[in-house]
Short mmCIF file of C-alpha atoms and ligand atoms in Angstrom, two decimals:
data_model
loop_
_atom_site.label_atom_id
_atom_site.label_comp_id
_atom_site.label_asym_id
_atom_site.label_seq_id
_atom_site.Cartn_x
_atom_site.Cartn_y
_atom_site.Cartn_z
CA UNK A 30 0.00 0.00 0.00
CA UNK A 31 1.37 3.44 -0.90
CA UNK A 32 2.64 5.39 2.05
CA UNK A 33 1.60 8.89 2.90
CA UNK A 34 3.74 11.60 4.50
CA UNK A 35 2.53 12.45 7.99
CA UNK A 36 3.67 15.65 9.68
CA UNK A 37 2.80 15.69 13.37
CA UNK A 38 4.08 17.05 16.66
CA UNK A 39 4.20 14.55 19.52
CA UNK A 40 5.09 15.70 23.02
CA UNK A 41 6.58 18.86 21.52
CA UNK A 42 8.77 17.02 18.98
CA UNK A 43 8.18 17.49 15.28
CA UNK A 44 7.98 14.34 13.16
CA UNK A 45 7.73 13.70 9.44
CA UNK A 46 7.14 10.03 8.70
CA UNK A 47 5.86 8.00 5.77
CA UNK A 48 2.99 5.84 7.02
CA UNK A 49 0.46 3.54 5.44
CA UNK A 50 -2.96 5.24 5.46
CA UNK A 51 -4.42 2.29 7.38
CA UNK A 52 -1.95 2.66 10.29
CA UNK A 53 -3.69 3.23 13.58
CA UNK A 54 -2.36 6.03 15.73
CA UNK A 55 -1.58 3.71 18.65
CA UNK A 56 0.56 1.55 16.38
CA UNK A 57 2.30 4.61 14.94
CA UNK A 58 3.11 5.85 18.44
CA UNK A 59 4.25 2.49 19.78
CA UNK A 60 6.06 1.07 16.76
CA UNK A 61 7.32 4.10 14.80
CA UNK A 62 8.03 6.50 17.64
CA UNK A 63 8.69 3.88 20.34
CA UNK A 64 6.29 5.63 22.69
CA UNK A 65 4.79 2.59 24.37
CA UNK A 66 2.90 4.42 27.11
CA UNK A 67 -0.42 4.26 25.26
CA UNK A 68 -1.55 0.69 25.88
CA UNK A 69 -3.63 -1.54 23.66
CA UNK A 70 -6.43 -3.15 25.63
CA UNK A 71 -9.66 -3.71 23.72
CA UNK A 72 -8.89 -2.12 20.32
CA UNK A 73 -12.58 -1.24 20.09
CA UNK A 74 -12.67 2.18 21.77
CA UNK A 75 -14.08 0.84 25.03
CA UNK A 76 -11.33 0.60 27.65
CA UNK A 77 -9.45 3.89 27.23
CA UNK A 78 -6.00 2.39 27.85
CA UNK A 79 -4.82 3.92 24.57
CA UNK A 80 -6.06 7.46 25.32
CA UNK A 81 -3.93 10.33 24.07
CA UNK A 82 -4.60 14.04 23.71
CA UNK A 83 -4.91 15.52 20.22
CA UNK A 84 -5.23 19.28 19.88
CA UNK A 85 -6.87 19.53 23.28
CA UNK A 86 -9.22 16.55 23.00
CA UNK A 87 -9.01 13.11 24.53
CA UNK A 88 -8.86 10.53 21.75
CA UNK A 89 -8.72 6.74 21.82
CA UNK A 90 -5.75 6.08 19.61
CA UNK A 91 -6.80 2.48 18.81
CA UNK A 92 -9.61 3.73 16.62
CA UNK A 93 -7.92 6.80 15.13
CA UNK A 94 -5.78 6.70 12.03
CA UNK A 95 -2.31 8.17 12.28
CA UNK A 96 -2.91 10.20 9.11
CA UNK A 97 -5.88 11.89 10.82
CA UNK A 98 -3.27 13.64 12.99
CA UNK A 99 -1.77 15.56 10.08
CA UNK A 100 -0.63 18.94 11.43
CA UNK A 101 -1.80 18.11 14.95
CA UNK A 102 -0.25 18.37 18.40
CA UNK A 103 -0.37 15.02 20.16
CA UNK A 104 0.32 14.52 23.85
CA UNK A 105 1.00 11.05 25.24
CA UNK A 106 1.68 10.01 28.81
CA UNK A 107 5.40 10.32 28.09
CA UNK A 108 4.90 14.06 27.54
CA UNK A 109 3.15 14.76 30.83
CA UNK A 110 6.32 15.15 32.86
CA UNK A 111 7.51 17.70 30.30
CA UNK A 112 4.43 19.78 31.08
CA UNK A 113 5.37 19.50 34.75
CA UNK A 114 8.77 21.05 34.03
CA UNK A 115 10.64 17.73 34.00
CA UNK A 116 9.17 16.50 37.28
CA UNK A 117 5.99 14.50 37.71
CA UNK A 118 2.93 16.35 36.49
CA UNK A 119 0.30 16.98 39.17
CA UNK A 120 -1.89 14.15 37.86
CA UNK A 121 1.04 11.73 38.01
CA UNK A 122 1.87 12.90 41.52
CA UNK A 123 -1.78 12.47 42.48
CA UNK A 124 -1.86 8.85 41.31
CA UNK A 125 1.38 8.22 43.19
CA UNK A 126 0.29 9.87 46.42
CA UNK A 127 -3.23 8.46 46.48
CA UNK A 128 -2.35 4.97 45.24
CA UNK A 129 -4.45 5.39 42.12
CA UNK A 130 -3.13 2.27 40.42
CA UNK A 131 -2.47 -1.38 40.96
CA UNK A 132 -1.39 -3.30 37.83
CA UNK A 133 -0.97 0.00 35.97
CA UNK A 134 -2.37 -1.15 32.65
CA UNK A 135 -5.09 1.50 32.55
CA UNK A 136 -2.89 4.18 34.10
CA UNK A 137 -1.39 5.92 31.03
CA UNK A 138 -4.84 6.44 29.56
CA UNK A 139 -6.24 7.51 32.93
CA UNK A 140 -3.45 10.06 33.38
CA UNK A 141 -3.84 11.63 29.96
CA UNK A 142 -7.63 11.72 30.32
CA UNK A 143 -7.37 13.19 33.83
CA UNK A 144 -5.01 15.86 32.49
CA UNK A 145 -7.57 16.93 29.88
CA UNK A 146 -10.44 16.74 32.33
CA UNK A 147 -8.65 19.20 34.64
CA UNK A 148 -7.66 21.46 31.77
CA UNK A 149 -11.33 21.72 30.85
CA UNK A 150 -12.66 21.86 34.41
CA UNK A 151 -10.09 22.84 37.07
CA UNK A 152 -12.51 22.36 39.98
CA UNK A 153 -14.59 19.28 39.19
CA UNK A 154 -17.03 17.68 41.60
CA UNK A 155 -16.62 13.98 42.38
CA UNK A 156 -19.51 13.25 40.02
CA UNK A 157 -17.83 15.26 37.26
CA UNK A 158 -14.57 13.35 37.78
CA UNK A 159 -16.38 10.02 37.58
CA UNK A 160 -18.27 11.13 34.47
CA UNK A 161 -15.09 12.54 32.93
CA UNK A 162 -13.28 9.23 33.40
CA UNK A 163 -16.20 7.05 32.37
CA UNK A 164 -14.54 6.17 29.07
CA UNK A 165 -11.54 4.71 30.90
CA UNK A 166 -11.95 1.32 32.53
CA UNK A 167 -9.92 -0.04 35.44
CA UNK A 168 -10.28 -3.64 36.49
CA UNK A 169 -8.16 -3.35 39.64
CA UNK A 170 -8.76 -0.32 41.81
CA UNK A 171 -12.51 0.13 42.17
CA UNK A 172 -11.90 3.76 41.06
CA UNK A 173 -12.01 5.17 44.61
CA UNK A 174 -8.33 6.09 44.70
CA UNK A 175 -8.36 7.22 41.09
CA UNK A 176 -10.98 9.81 42.02
CA UNK A 177 -8.88 10.86 45.02
CA UNK A 178 -5.84 11.14 42.75
CA UNK A 179 -7.65 13.50 40.38
CA UNK A 180 -8.91 15.54 43.34
CA UNK A 181 -5.31 15.75 44.60
CA UNK A 182 -4.13 16.95 41.19
CA UNK A 183 -6.96 19.46 40.93
CA UNK A 184 -6.04 20.98 44.30
CA UNK A 185 -2.37 21.13 43.37
CA UNK A 186 -3.01 22.73 39.98
CA UNK A 187 -5.40 25.30 41.46
CA UNK A 188 -2.90 26.16 44.19
CA UNK A 189 -0.19 26.69 41.56
CA UNK A 190 -2.37 28.73 39.21
CA UNK A 191 -2.39 32.08 41.10
CA UNK A 192 1.40 31.92 41.56
CA UNK A 193 2.06 31.46 37.86
CA UNK A 194 -0.52 34.13 36.99
CA UNK A 195 1.12 36.67 39.29
CA UNK A 196 4.59 35.64 38.06
CA UNK A 197 3.63 36.31 34.46
CA UNK A 198 1.97 39.59 35.53
CA UNK A 199 5.19 40.75 37.16
CA UNK A 200 7.21 39.74 34.08
CA UNK A 201 4.80 41.75 31.92
CA UNK A 202 5.10 44.74 34.27
FE1 FES B 329 -8.26 1.74 22.72
FE2 FES B 329 -9.23 0.03 24.50
S1 FES B 329 -7.37 -0.08 23.38
S2 FES B 329 -10.03 1.98 23.91
FE1 FES B 330 -5.01 -2.40 36.77
FE2 FES B 330 -6.35 -0.12 36.38
S1 FES B 330 -4.69 -0.48 37.74
S2 FES B 330 -6.47 -1.93 35.23
#
């Protein structure tokens, strides 16, 4: 099958790769870019283990073609620490502190989805967190600690927000 040139930014790095049009994004990430954080669970858009962020939207990369990402910005779990300045991002810290994982298979998708959820709603209720994560399945934890982990991250991000806002205000001044 003829390959197609794909230009895409993943975790801040620019890539130009020839891919077959039928290549799924999760396979492109895992096999071409060696970013194996996005897991393959169901391959039918149900479990959320393969969730990545594309241009500010959570997307299940097992049912998304790589070529659909032409010109896009993709964030995978490997890029989260970069957003945290090279240390764990608040959502990663939350899962660590609140024991939000057991086997860890669902965790990359949970983290990337939780990141987007908090970008869109910095102060979610418990019900909003549960609804926001409803496309991501976990067979181990019972979700209780995952919810606590997202609440931890939300508190941390909100606490940091005024400091960064005032820092940028003083730089502007
Ligand atoms: Fe993509 Fe399950 S592997 S949703
Ligand atoms: Fe095992 Fe979620 S921690 S599936």
